[in-house]
Amino acid sequence: MREMLFAALFAASQFAFAIDSASLPEVKRTKLGLYMEARDVPAFLEKHGKKVLFLDLRTPEELLFVGMTDRVDGNAPFGIMNYGKWDDKKKAFVRFPNPDFLSNFEFWAIDKGIEKSDPVVLICRSGDRSALGADFLARNGYTNVWSVVDGFEGDQAKDGSNKGQRVVNGWKNSGLPWSYNLDKSKLLLKE
């Protein structure tokens, strides 16, 4: 157990120094405190080889209309859209937690042989759901769960001609590989 704790702390020290949790909005903070930016993910994946799981937590609709990277091992939506309810404040359909998230996650973890102490990297649109997913997995015994704080689309510009648009950072805005062509082997299809 002591060796596992040391390994997790060593792994954290390799990347976590770049992001101070105090600089993050509360919604992006996690209990484990393991964060990285999208631009750091490829090197992290390369360093850990086959003993790291990289999952996209966005809805299938987001993947279809916004695109995804083929670097992810799979998709495990943290939330599900409710097309029968509308949020007037957000001007969007209501999204609620996916009751199958843990089993969706474990499908990919078991397939790849991931243990609870192995590194897991979670990405969503902007870092909010990946933080929630990291906390959920921590409550279920996973000890090395990283949240990509700027997500796939990045943060919204605060001013200028792109104000309100997700053009600041994130996977897409960092020049990392992505496509609108989804790989069905990385999706959990219901037959």
XYZ file of C-alpha atoms in Angstrom:
191
model
C 0.000 0.000 0.000
C 2.832 2.378 0.880
C 4.460 1.740 -2.511
C 1.172 2.494 -4.317
C 0.785 5.779 -2.421
C 4.375 6.740 -3.238
C 3.852 5.894 -6.917
C 0.667 7.980 -7.063
C 2.375 10.937 -5.368
C 5.377 10.638 -7.697
C 3.093 10.545 -10.744
C 1.215 13.569 -9.465
C 4.441 15.499 -8.943
C 5.365 15.005 -12.592
C 2.427 17.038 -13.916
C 0.342 18.598 -11.133
C 2.899 21.334 -10.435
C 1.821 23.165 -13.571
C -1.733 23.787 -12.340
C -2.455 25.306 -8.952
C -5.888 24.118 -7.807
C -6.477 27.523 -6.168
C -6.371 29.069 -9.657
C -9.229 26.847 -10.840
C -12.923 27.647 -10.476
C -14.502 25.507 -7.742
C -16.426 23.448 -10.339
C -13.133 22.254 -11.874
C -11.481 21.220 -8.589
C -11.261 17.571 -7.569
C -10.713 15.719 -4.309
C -7.552 14.058 -5.693
C -6.130 17.350 -7.022
C -4.707 15.800 -10.209
C -4.985 18.174 -13.165
C -3.510 18.692 -16.598
C -4.208 20.818 -19.625
C -5.215 19.243 -22.925
C -1.861 20.098 -24.492
C -0.139 17.909 -21.835
C -2.255 14.806 -22.441
C -0.327 13.297 -25.405
C 2.985 13.309 -23.485
C 1.285 11.847 -20.406
C -0.251 9.056 -22.494
C 3.088 8.371 -24.152
C 4.874 8.229 -20.814
C 2.425 5.712 -19.319
C 1.912 3.541 -22.411
C -0.752 0.848 -22.089
C -1.221 1.379 -18.337
C -3.254 4.574 -18.679
C -6.946 4.924 -19.550
C -8.078 8.048 -21.438
C -11.860 8.536 -21.544
C -14.131 11.188 -23.027
C -17.089 11.928 -20.719
C -19.176 13.955 -23.178
C -22.539 12.840 -24.500
C -22.755 10.963 -27.809
C -24.449 14.061 -29.261
C -21.451 16.204 -28.363
C -19.078 13.726 -29.960
C -21.158 13.649 -33.125
C -21.513 17.417 -33.546
C -18.266 18.680 -31.986
C -15.877 15.835 -32.839
C -13.469 13.750 -30.793
C -9.883 12.603 -30.776
C -8.881 9.092 -31.730
C -6.414 9.197 -28.802
C -9.215 8.371 -26.321
C -9.738 4.748 -25.362
C -13.490 5.206 -25.262
C -16.543 7.248 -24.346
C -18.287 6.983 -20.967
C -20.846 9.808 -20.761
C -21.025 11.367 -17.308
C -24.327 13.043 -18.140
C -27.336 12.287 -20.300
C -29.496 14.833 -22.104
C -33.159 15.069 -21.139
C -34.899 16.318 -24.261
C -38.157 16.715 -22.342
C -36.823 19.454 -20.037
C -35.468 22.879 -20.874
C -33.266 25.111 -18.682
C -34.301 28.714 -19.414
C -31.265 30.166 -17.635
C -28.727 28.072 -19.588
C -30.854 28.077 -22.764
C -30.234 24.357 -23.135
C -31.773 20.954 -22.502
C -31.301 19.698 -18.968
C -28.498 17.215 -18.487
C -28.646 14.781 -15.582
C -26.115 12.268 -14.220
C -25.746 9.016 -16.141
C -26.812 6.225 -13.750
C -24.661 3.813 -15.806
C -21.471 5.884 -15.607
C -19.546 3.492 -13.346
C -20.414 0.426 -15.420
C -19.578 2.350 -18.626
C -16.246 3.381 -17.111
C -15.460 -0.137 -15.908
C -16.195 -1.569 -19.354
C -13.199 0.380 -20.690
C -11.049 -0.119 -17.558
C -11.489 -3.890 -17.541
C -10.965 -4.096 -21.305
C -7.621 -2.333 -20.926
C -6.590 -4.076 -17.690
C -6.605 -0.890 -15.623
C -6.231 -1.272 -11.852
C -7.582 1.254 -9.336
C -4.100 2.765 -8.857
C -3.320 3.129 -12.591
C -3.583 6.581 -14.162
C -6.953 7.538 -15.614
C -7.359 10.733 -17.676
C -10.836 12.222 -18.112
C -11.831 14.863 -20.648
C -15.169 16.579 -21.244
C -16.147 19.820 -22.969
C -14.527 22.282 -20.557
C -13.299 20.488 -17.430
C -16.449 20.571 -15.288
C -17.759 17.040 -15.885
C -14.255 15.567 -15.878
C -13.833 16.977 -12.345
C -17.165 15.461 -11.295
C -16.181 12.164 -12.901
C -12.813 12.198 -11.118
C -14.530 12.726 -7.759
C -17.018 9.949 -8.498
C -14.232 7.521 -9.385
C -12.248 8.559 -6.279
C -15.300 7.683 -4.138
C -15.218 4.273 -5.839
C -11.593 3.590 -4.951
C -9.661 4.948 -7.958
C -6.622 6.845 -6.687
C -4.917 8.276 -9.780
C -7.646 10.094 -11.734
C -6.642 13.190 -13.710
C -9.012 15.884 -14.955
C -8.252 17.799 -18.162
C -9.140 21.278 -16.896
C -9.637 22.940 -20.277
C -11.460 20.014 -21.871
C -12.039 19.304 -25.524
C -13.487 22.677 -26.548
C -11.747 24.895 -24.009
C -12.878 27.864 -21.988
C -14.946 30.772 -23.232
C -13.258 33.983 -24.301
C -14.007 36.723 -21.765
C -13.783 39.628 -24.190
C -13.059 40.612 -27.772
C -14.835 39.586 -30.952
C -14.974 35.938 -29.785
C -16.469 36.730 -26.375
C -18.480 33.748 -25.116
C -17.036 31.336 -27.674
C -14.866 28.376 -26.642
C -11.693 29.483 -28.415
C -9.251 30.009 -25.534
C -7.642 26.619 -24.927
C -8.693 22.952 -24.882
C -7.926 20.026 -27.153
C -9.351 21.514 -30.367
C -7.750 24.938 -29.878
C -4.333 23.470 -29.030
C -3.847 21.996 -32.497
C -4.162 18.409 -31.248
C -5.609 15.726 -33.569
C -9.390 15.363 -33.720
C -12.090 14.567 -36.238
C -15.849 14.580 -36.818
C -15.475 10.978 -38.021
C -16.240 8.892 -34.951
C -14.662 5.495 -34.373
C -17.548 3.235 -33.368
C -15.164 0.890 -31.534
C -14.729 3.699 -28.978
C -18.442 4.062 -28.326
C -20.765 1.969 -26.198
C -23.460 1.104 -28.713
C -26.798 -0.285 -27.616
C -27.773 -3.031 -29.978
